[in-house]
């Protein structure tokens, strides 16, 4: 991953030489010749490290240090001082600078210091990611009173003998995460956790998926097939969207819940399985029973333990922890620096109602990381639904970005984004549109560079590793 370095110094010849040396060493550097320009550059694109001269015209280096440290407390800042300014440089370190260098300094000395600082930052981000994966572990993130109560319930249910659990809640609240947490906290954790989405399979295939089939049971059944119930033996079977279970299959599934035995499709004998069954739905099963879409006896058999997963708007105090977890996990996925959410953007996120719940938040962080890797996320980067009074931005308000980011961002902002109830906020048509645009730009850049992948990555503002990951995802060799 190519570290980005901002040089703030008014000696242009020194900056040009340093920029060339850093670029040759594999870093991506930008420069500013005044303190005001340096702070503006930080707003456009937050770097991994800032090299800041103590003596600057108008706004001094110390003033820039104080302001930058206030706005971006996690930004490493190395002060550059002249030979007679060593005492001031030491004072700057006490005031929040990470370290200092005295002119003239050897390039090796600078590179060694950069390596130490970036490695320390990477380790801090790794520790932050690991700790934010969930204050309660098992993927459950949040320390609010609501989440603390949910976690207590998960542990109590997991340690019980309850074999039938029903999870209720809006779409995107994390019912699958809760189901897996129950499994991982139970005595069954060493066995399989098997998940099936009842709404994702054709009606005629769900029975085969659940109970398996004998050879020749149906056209194309050339081999005996084991079902998910058998796979989950002594473990946990999670049926997401259980309200979509076909009515004709509900009687057979009820028999399995009551007796623990089942018959594969086309089979002549019964099999048994010891399985904890967790069902989840965003529908009102009571209403489905009233309408005749769901068997009443199956509903009561499933509903031994009922847990309702709260929507994100009822646990807004957990938003910061969720943001931190998703930002770091997505940065790892994309092999890039994490995005940064400043206060004004966080206020918009906190005020939003999150109809898509945690899933919507995760999808937002995913797209922001892809479109603006390592950057400071301003209000204008957020989709239209986050703005109560959306106004067009002038050219001078647009953030600096790589050619790939600019291209995809344009596609992103010009594509309509319908969102239906109970659907993920980023619909498949938009995914496909962005993927086609990204693929086309990558192919054009490779053609311009004669197939030289390193040069293409540089032109797109990506590290070689990140560019490789994107090519793999887009199917480009």
Coordinates of C-alpha atoms in Angstrom, one line a residue:
X1 CA 0.0 0.0 0.0
X2 CA 1.4 3.3 -1.1
X3 CA 1.6 5.8 1.8
X4 CA 0.5 9.4 1.1
X5 CA 2.7 12.2 2.5
X6 CA 1.9 15.9 2.6
X7 CA 4.9 18.3 2.6
X8 CA 4.2 21.7 4.0
X9 CA 7.3 24.0 3.4
X10 CA 7.9 27.3 1.8
X11 CA 11.3 26.4 0.3
X12 CA 10.2 25.3 -3.2
X13 CA 13.6 23.9 -4.2
X14 CA 13.7 21.8 -1.1
X15 CA 10.1 20.6 -1.6
X16 CA 10.7 19.7 -5.2
X17 CA 13.8 17.6 -4.3
X18 CA 12.0 15.9 -1.4
X19 CA 8.9 15.2 -3.5
X20 CA 11.1 13.5 -6.2
X21 CA 13.0 11.5 -3.6
X22 CA 9.8 10.3 -1.9
X23 CA 8.2 9.4 -5.2
X24 CA 11.2 7.4 -6.2
X25 CA 11.0 5.6 -2.8
X26 CA 7.5 4.5 -3.6
X27 CA 5.5 7.1 -1.7
X28 CA 2.8 9.3 -3.1
X29 CA 3.5 12.9 -2.1
X30 CA 1.8 16.3 -2.5
X31 CA 3.0 19.7 -1.4
X32 CA 1.8 23.0 0.0
X33 CA 3.9 26.1 0.4
X34 CA 1.9 27.9 3.1
X35 CA 0.1 26.8 6.3
X36 CA -3.2 27.8 4.9
X37 CA -2.7 25.7 1.8
X38 CA -1.5 22.8 4.0
X39 CA -4.8 22.8 6.0
X40 CA -6.8 23.0 2.8
X41 CA -4.9 20.0 1.4
X42 CA -5.8 18.0 4.6
X43 CA -9.5 18.7 4.0
X44 CA -9.3 17.5 0.4
X45 CA -7.4 14.3 1.1
X46 CA -6.1 13.2 4.5
X47 CA -2.6 11.8 4.1
X48 CA -0.8 9.1 6.1
X49 CA 1.8 11.6 7.3
X50 CA 2.4 15.3 7.2
X51 CA 5.9 16.8 7.1
X52 CA 5.6 20.3 8.5
X53 CA 8.1 23.1 8.5
X54 CA 8.3 25.2 11.7
X55 CA 9.0 28.5 9.8
X56 CA 6.2 29.4 7.4
X57 CA 5.0 32.8 6.1
X58 CA 1.8 34.3 7.8
X59 CA 0.5 31.2 9.6
X60 CA 3.4 29.6 11.5
X61 CA 4.2 25.9 11.6
X62 CA 3.2 25.8 15.3
X63 CA -0.2 27.3 14.4
X64 CA -0.7 24.7 11.7
X65 CA 0.3 22.0 14.1
X66 CA -2.3 23.0 16.7
X67 CA -5.1 23.3 14.1
X68 CA -4.2 20.0 12.4
X69 CA -3.9 18.2 15.7
X70 CA -7.3 19.6 16.7
X71 CA -9.1 18.6 13.5
X72 CA -7.3 15.3 12.9
X73 CA -5.9 14.0 16.2
X74 CA -4.8 10.6 14.7
X75 CA -2.7 12.3 11.9
X76 CA 1.1 11.7 12.4
X77 CA 2.9 15.0 12.0
X78 CA 6.7 15.3 11.7
X79 CA 8.1 18.8 12.3
X80 CA 11.0 20.0 10.1
X81 CA 13.2 22.6 11.8
X82 CA 16.3 24.5 10.9
X83 CA 19.5 23.9 12.9
X84 CA 18.8 26.6 15.4
X85 CA 15.1 25.6 15.9
X86 CA 15.8 22.4 17.7
X87 CA 14.3 23.6 21.0
X88 CA 11.1 24.8 19.2
X89 CA 10.9 21.4 17.5
X90 CA 11.0 19.6 20.9
X91 CA 8.3 21.9 22.1
X92 CA 6.2 21.0 19.1
X93 CA 6.6 17.3 19.9
X94 CA 5.3 18.0 23.4
X95 CA 2.4 19.9 21.8
X96 CA 1.4 16.9 19.8
X97 CA 3.8 16.4 16.9
X98 CA 4.9 12.8 16.4
X99 CA 8.6 13.5 15.9
X100 CA 11.0 16.1 14.3
X101 CA 13.9 16.3 11.9
X102 CA 16.5 19.0 11.7
X103 CA 17.7 20.3 8.4
X104 CA 19.8 19.2 6.7
X105 CA 18.9 15.5 7.1
X106 CA 19.8 12.4 5.2
X107 CA 17.1 10.8 3.0
X108 CA 17.7 7.4 4.7
X109 CA 17.0 9.1 8.1
X110 CA 13.6 10.4 6.8
X111 CA 12.6 7.1 5.2
X112 CA 13.5 5.2 8.4
X113 CA 11.3 7.6 10.4
X114 CA 8.4 7.3 7.9
X115 CA 8.6 3.5 8.1
X116 CA 8.5 3.5 11.9
X117 CA 5.5 5.9 12.0
X118 CA 3.5 4.2 9.3
X119 CA 4.1 0.7 10.8
X120 CA 3.0 2.1 14.2
X121 CA -0.1 3.6 12.6
X122 CA -0.9 0.3 10.9
X123 CA -0.6 -1.6 14.2
X124 CA -2.8 0.9 16.0
X125 CA -5.4 0.5 13.2
X126 CA -5.2 -3.2 13.5
X127 CA -5.7 -3.1 17.3
X128 CA -8.6 -0.7 16.8
X129 CA -10.2 -3.0 14.3
X130 CA -9.8 -6.0 16.5
X131 CA -11.3 -4.3 19.5
X132 CA -14.1 -2.8 17.5
X133 CA -15.2 -6.1 16.0
X134 CA -17.5 -6.2 18.9
X135 CA -17.4 -5.2 22.5
X136 CA -19.3 -8.5 23.1
X137 CA -17.5 -10.6 20.5
X138 CA -19.3 -12.9 18.1
X139 CA -19.8 -10.0 15.7
X140 CA -22.2 -8.1 17.9
X141 CA -21.0 -4.5 18.0
X142 CA -22.2 -1.9 20.4
X143 CA -22.0 -1.1 24.1
X144 CA -25.4 0.7 24.5
X145 CA -27.9 -0.5 27.1
X146 CA -30.0 -2.1 24.3
X147 CA -27.0 -4.1 23.0
X148 CA -26.0 -5.1 26.5
X149 CA -29.4 -6.5 27.1
X150 CA -29.4 -8.3 23.8
X151 CA -26.0 -9.8 24.5
X152 CA -27.2 -11.0 27.9
X153 CA -30.2 -12.7 26.2
X154 CA -27.9 -14.3 23.6
X155 CA -25.7 -15.8 26.3
X156 CA -28.7 -17.0 28.4
X157 CA -30.4 -18.6 25.4
X158 CA -27.1 -20.1 24.0
X159 CA -26.5 -21.8 27.3
X160 CA -30.0 -23.2 27.6
X161 CA -31.4 -26.4 26.2
X162 CA -33.8 -24.4 24.0
X163 CA -33.8 -26.0 20.5
X164 CA -36.3 -23.7 18.8
X165 CA -35.6 -20.0 18.6
X166 CA -37.4 -17.3 16.6
X167 CA -35.6 -14.0 15.8
X168 CA -37.8 -11.1 14.8
X169 CA -36.8 -7.7 13.5
X170 CA -36.7 -5.4 10.6
X171 CA -34.7 -6.2 7.5
X172 CA -31.0 -5.5 8.0
X173 CA -30.9 -5.4 11.8
X174 CA -28.5 -8.3 12.0
X175 CA -30.6 -11.4 12.7
X176 CA -28.0 -13.6 11.1
X177 CA -25.3 -12.2 13.3
X178 CA -27.4 -12.9 16.4
X179 CA -28.1 -16.4 15.2
X180 CA -24.4 -17.1 14.7
X181 CA -23.6 -15.5 18.1
X182 CA -26.0 -17.9 19.8
X183 CA -24.3 -20.8 18.0
X184 CA -20.8 -19.7 19.0
X185 CA -21.7 -19.2 22.6
X186 CA -23.4 -22.6 22.9
X187 CA -22.1 -26.1 23.6
X188 CA -22.7 -26.8 19.9
X189 CA -20.1 -24.2 18.7
X190 CA -17.6 -27.0 17.7
X191 CA -20.2 -28.3 15.2
X192 CA -21.6 -26.8 12.0
X193 CA -23.6 -23.6 11.7
X194 CA -25.7 -24.1 8.6
X195 CA -27.6 -21.2 7.1
X196 CA -30.4 -21.3 4.4
X197 CA -32.4 -18.4 3.0
X198 CA -35.9 -19.7 2.4
X199 CA -36.6 -16.8 0.0
X200 CA -33.6 -17.3 -2.1
X201 CA -34.4 -20.8 -3.4
X202 CA -37.2 -22.0 -5.8
X203 CA -40.0 -23.7 -3.9
X204 CA -39.3 -27.1 -5.5
X205 CA -35.7 -27.1 -4.3
X206 CA -36.1 -26.1 -0.6
X207 CA -37.2 -29.6 0.5
X208 CA -34.2 -31.1 -1.3
X209 CA -31.8 -28.5 0.3
X210 CA -33.2 -29.2 3.8
X211 CA -33.7 -33.0 3.8
X212 CA -31.6 -34.2 0.9
X213 CA -32.7 -36.7 -1.9
X214 CA -32.0 -40.2 -3.0
X215 CA -30.5 -41.1 -6.3
X216 CA -33.2 -40.9 -9.1
X217 CA -35.7 -39.0 -6.8
X218 CA -36.2 -36.4 -9.5
X219 CA -34.9 -35.5 -13.0
X220 CA -31.2 -34.8 -12.8
X221 CA -30.7 -36.6 -9.4
X222 CA -27.8 -38.7 -10.6
X223 CA -26.4 -39.1 -7.1
X224 CA -27.6 -39.4 -3.5
X225 CA -27.7 -35.9 -2.0
X226 CA -27.3 -35.1 1.7
X227 CA -29.4 -32.2 3.0
X228 CA -28.6 -29.3 5.3
X229 CA -30.4 -30.9 8.2
X230 CA -27.9 -33.8 8.1
X231 CA -25.0 -31.3 7.8
X232 CA -26.2 -29.4 10.9
X233 CA -26.4 -32.6 13.0
X234 CA -25.4 -31.7 16.6
X235 CA -25.0 -28.1 15.4
X236 CA -27.3 -25.2 14.5
X237 CA -29.6 -24.8 11.5
X238 CA -30.5 -21.2 10.7
X239 CA -33.5 -20.5 8.5
X240 CA -33.5 -16.9 7.4
X241 CA -36.8 -15.5 6.0
X242 CA -38.6 -18.6 7.4
X243 CA -41.9 -16.9 6.6
X244 CA -41.2 -17.7 3.0
X245 CA -41.2 -21.5 3.7
X246 CA -43.6 -23.0 1.2
X247 CA -46.9 -24.0 2.9
X248 CA -46.7 -27.6 1.5
X249 CA -43.3 -28.1 3.2
X250 CA -44.3 -26.6 6.5
X251 CA -46.1 -29.8 7.6
X252 CA -42.9 -31.9 7.0
X253 CA -40.8 -29.3 8.8
X254 CA -43.1 -29.3 11.7
X255 CA -42.8 -33.1 11.9
X256 CA -39.0 -32.8 12.0
X257 CA -39.2 -30.2 14.8
X258 CA -41.5 -32.4 16.9
X259 CA -39.8 -35.7 16.4
X260 CA -36.3 -35.0 15.2
X261 CA -36.7 -37.3 12.2
X262 CA -37.1 -36.7 8.5
X263 CA -37.3 -38.5 5.2
X264 CA -35.1 -37.5 2.2
X265 CA -37.0 -36.8 -1.1
X266 CA -37.5 -40.2 -2.7
X267 CA -36.4 -42.1 0.4
X268 CA -38.1 -45.0 2.0
X269 CA -36.8 -44.7 5.5
X270 CA -36.5 -42.0 8.1
X271 CA -33.3 -40.4 9.4
X272 CA -32.7 -38.5 12.6
X273 CA -30.8 -35.4 13.5
X274 CA -30.1 -33.5 16.6
X275 CA -30.3 -29.8 15.5
X276 CA -30.9 -26.5 17.2
X277 CA -33.2 -24.6 14.8
X278 CA -33.2 -20.8 14.7
X279 CA -35.7 -19.1 12.4
X280 CA -35.7 -15.4 11.5
X281 CA -38.2 -13.2 9.7
X282 CA -39.0 -9.5 9.3
X283 CA -42.7 -10.4 8.8
X284 CA -45.4 -10.7 11.4
X285 CA -45.9 -14.5 11.5
X286 CA -49.1 -13.9 13.5
X287 CA -50.5 -12.0 10.6
X288 CA -49.2 -14.7 8.1
X289 CA -51.1 -17.3 10.3
X290 CA -54.3 -15.2 10.1
X291 CA -54.0 -14.9 6.3
X292 CA -53.4 -18.7 6.0
X293 CA -49.9 -18.3 4.7
X294 CA -48.2 -19.9 7.7
X295 CA -49.3 -22.9 9.8
X296 CA -50.3 -21.9 13.3
X297 CA -48.9 -25.1 14.9
X298 CA -45.6 -24.5 13.2
X299 CA -45.5 -20.9 14.5
X300 CA -46.1 -22.0 18.1
X301 CA -43.6 -24.9 17.7
X302 CA -40.9 -22.5 16.5
X303 CA -41.7 -19.7 19.0
X304 CA -40.3 -21.4 22.1
X305 CA -37.8 -18.6 22.6
X306 CA -38.6 -15.3 20.8
X307 CA -36.1 -12.5 20.5
X308 CA -36.6 -9.1 18.8
X309 CA -33.5 -7.5 17.3
X310 CA -33.8 -3.7 17.7
X311 CA -33.5 -1.4 14.6
X312 CA -30.5 0.9 14.4
X313 CA -32.5 4.0 15.1
X314 CA -33.3 2.6 18.6
X315 CA -29.6 2.1 19.3
X316 CA -28.0 5.2 17.8
X317 CA -25.5 5.3 20.6
X318 CA -23.8 2.3 18.9
X319 CA -23.4 4.1 15.6
X320 CA -19.8 5.2 16.3
X321 CA -18.7 1.7 17.2
X322 CA -20.4 0.2 14.1
X323 CA -18.8 2.9 11.9
X324 CA -15.4 2.1 13.3
X325 CA -15.8 -1.6 12.8
X326 CA -17.1 -1.4 9.3
X327 CA -14.5 1.3 8.2
X328 CA -11.6 -0.9 9.3
X329 CA -13.0 -4.2 8.0
X330 CA -13.7 -2.6 4.6
X331 CA -10.3 -1.0 4.4
X332 CA -8.8 -4.4 5.0
X333 CA -11.0 -5.9 2.3
X334 CA -10.0 -3.3 -0.2
X335 CA -6.3 -3.1 0.9
X336 CA -6.5 0.6 1.3
X337 CA -6.3 3.2 4.1
X338 CA -9.5 3.6 6.1
X339 CA -11.8 6.5 5.3
X340 CA -12.2 9.2 8.0
X341 CA -15.5 10.6 9.2
X342 CA -15.2 14.2 10.4
X343 CA -17.6 15.7 12.9
X344 CA -19.9 17.5 10.4
X345 CA -20.4 14.2 8.4
X346 CA -21.0 12.2 11.6
X347 CA -23.7 14.6 12.6
X348 CA -25.6 13.8 9.4
X349 CA -25.1 10.1 9.9
X350 CA -26.4 10.4 13.5
X351 CA -29.5 12.3 12.4
X352 CA -30.4 9.8 9.7
X353 CA -33.2 7.3 10.3
X354 CA -31.4 4.2 8.8
X355 CA -34.5 2.4 7.2
X356 CA -32.1 -0.3 6.0
X357 CA -30.6 -0.6 9.5
X358 CA -27.1 -2.0 10.0
X359 CA -27.0 -3.5 6.5
X360 CA -27.5 0.0 5.1
X361 CA -24.7 1.4 7.2
X362 CA -22.4 -1.4 6.1
X363 CA -23.2 -0.9 2.5
X364 CA -22.7 2.8 2.8
X365 CA -19.2 2.3 4.3
X366 CA -18.4 -0.2 1.5
X367 CA -19.2 2.2 -1.3
X368 CA -17.5 5.2 0.3
X369 CA -14.3 3.1 0.8
X370 CA -14.4 2.0 -2.8
X371 CA -15.1 5.5 -4.2
X372 CA -12.9 7.5 -1.8
X373 CA -10.3 5.2 -0.3
X374 CA -8.3 6.7 2.6
X375 CA -10.0 10.1 2.2
X376 CA -11.9 12.4 4.5
X377 CA -15.6 11.9 3.9
X378 CA -17.4 15.2 3.5
X379 CA -21.1 15.9 3.4
X380 CA -21.1 16.0 -0.4
X381 CA -19.8 12.4 -0.6
X382 CA -23.0 11.1 1.0
X383 CA -26.0 10.0 -1.0
X384 CA -28.9 12.4 -1.5
X385 CA -31.1 10.7 1.1
X386 CA -28.8 12.0 3.8
X387 CA -29.4 15.7 2.9
X388 CA -32.5 17.5 3.9
X389 CA -31.5 20.5 1.7
X390 CA -29.3 19.2 -1.1
X391 CA -27.5 21.9 -3.0
X392 CA -25.2 21.6 -6.0
X393 CA -21.5 22.0 -5.1
X394 CA -19.2 24.3 -7.0
X395 CA -16.1 23.0 -8.7
X396 CA -13.9 24.5 -6.0
X397 CA -15.7 22.4 -3.4
X398 CA -15.0 19.0 -4.9
X399 CA -12.4 16.9 -3.1
X400 CA -9.2 15.9 -4.9
X401 CA -9.3 12.2 -5.9
X402 CA -7.7 9.7 -8.2
X403 CA -9.0 9.4 -11.8
X404 CA -10.7 6.1 -10.9
X405 CA -12.5 7.7 -7.9
X406 CA -13.6 10.7 -9.9
X407 CA -15.0 8.5 -12.7
X408 CA -16.9 6.2 -10.3
X409 CA -18.0 9.1 -8.2
X410 CA -19.6 10.7 -11.3
X411 CA -21.3 7.4 -12.1
X412 CA -22.5 7.2 -8.5
X413 CA -24.0 10.7 -8.3
X414 CA -25.7 10.5 -11.7
X415 CA -27.4 7.2 -11.2
X416 CA -30.8 7.1 -9.6
X417 CA -31.0 5.0 -6.5
X418 CA -34.6 3.7 -5.8
X419 CA -35.0 2.0 -2.5
X420 CA -37.9 -0.2 -1.7
X421 CA -38.9 -1.4 1.7
X422 CA -37.0 -4.4 3.1
X423 CA -34.4 -4.2 0.3
X424 CA -30.7 -3.3 0.5
X425 CA -30.1 0.4 -0.2
X426 CA -27.6 -0.4 -2.9
X427 CA -29.7 -2.1 -5.6
X428 CA -28.2 -4.6 -8.0
X429 CA -28.7 -2.4 -11.1
X430 CA -26.5 0.3 -9.5
X431 CA -23.9 -2.3 -8.5
X432 CA -23.8 -3.5 -12.1
X433 CA -23.6 0.0 -13.5
X434 CA -20.7 1.0 -11.3
X435 CA -18.9 -2.3 -12.0
X436 CA -19.2 -1.8 -15.7
X437 CA -17.9 1.7 -15.4
X438 CA -15.0 0.6 -13.2
X439 CA -14.2 -2.3 -15.5
X440 CA -14.2 0.0 -18.6
X441 CA -11.9 2.6 -17.0
X442 CA -9.4 -0.1 -15.8
X443 CA -9.3 -1.7 -19.3
X444 CA -8.8 1.7 -21.0
X445 CA -6.0 2.6 -18.5
X446 CA -4.3 -0.8 -19.1
X447 CA -4.5 -0.2 -22.9
X448 CA -2.9 3.3 -22.5
X449 CA -0.1 1.9 -20.5
X450 CA 0.6 -1.0 -22.8
X451 CA -0.5 -3.5 -20.3
X452 CA 1.9 -2.3 -17.6
X453 CA 0.0 -2.9 -14.4
X454 CA 2.2 -0.9 -12.1
X455 CA 1.9 2.1 -14.4
X456 CA -1.8 1.7 -14.7
X457 CA -2.2 1.5 -10.9
X458 CA -0.2 4.7 -10.5
X459 CA -2.4 6.5 -13.0
X460 CA -5.5 5.4 -11.1
X461 CA -4.1 6.4 -7.8
X462 CA -4.1 2.9 -6.4
X463 CA -1.4 0.7 -4.8
X464 CA -0.4 -2.3 -6.8
X465 CA -2.0 -4.7 -4.3
X466 CA -5.3 -2.8 -4.3
X467 CA -5.2 -2.7 -8.1
X468 CA -4.7 -6.4 -8.3
X469 CA -7.6 -7.0 -5.9
X470 CA -9.8 -4.8 -8.1
X471 CA -8.8 -6.6 -11.3
X472 CA -9.5 -9.9 -9.7
X473 CA -13.0 -8.7 -8.6
X474 CA -13.7 -7.4 -12.1
X475 CA -12.4 -10.5 -13.8
X476 CA -9.5 -8.7 -15.6
X477 CA -6.2 -10.7 -15.8

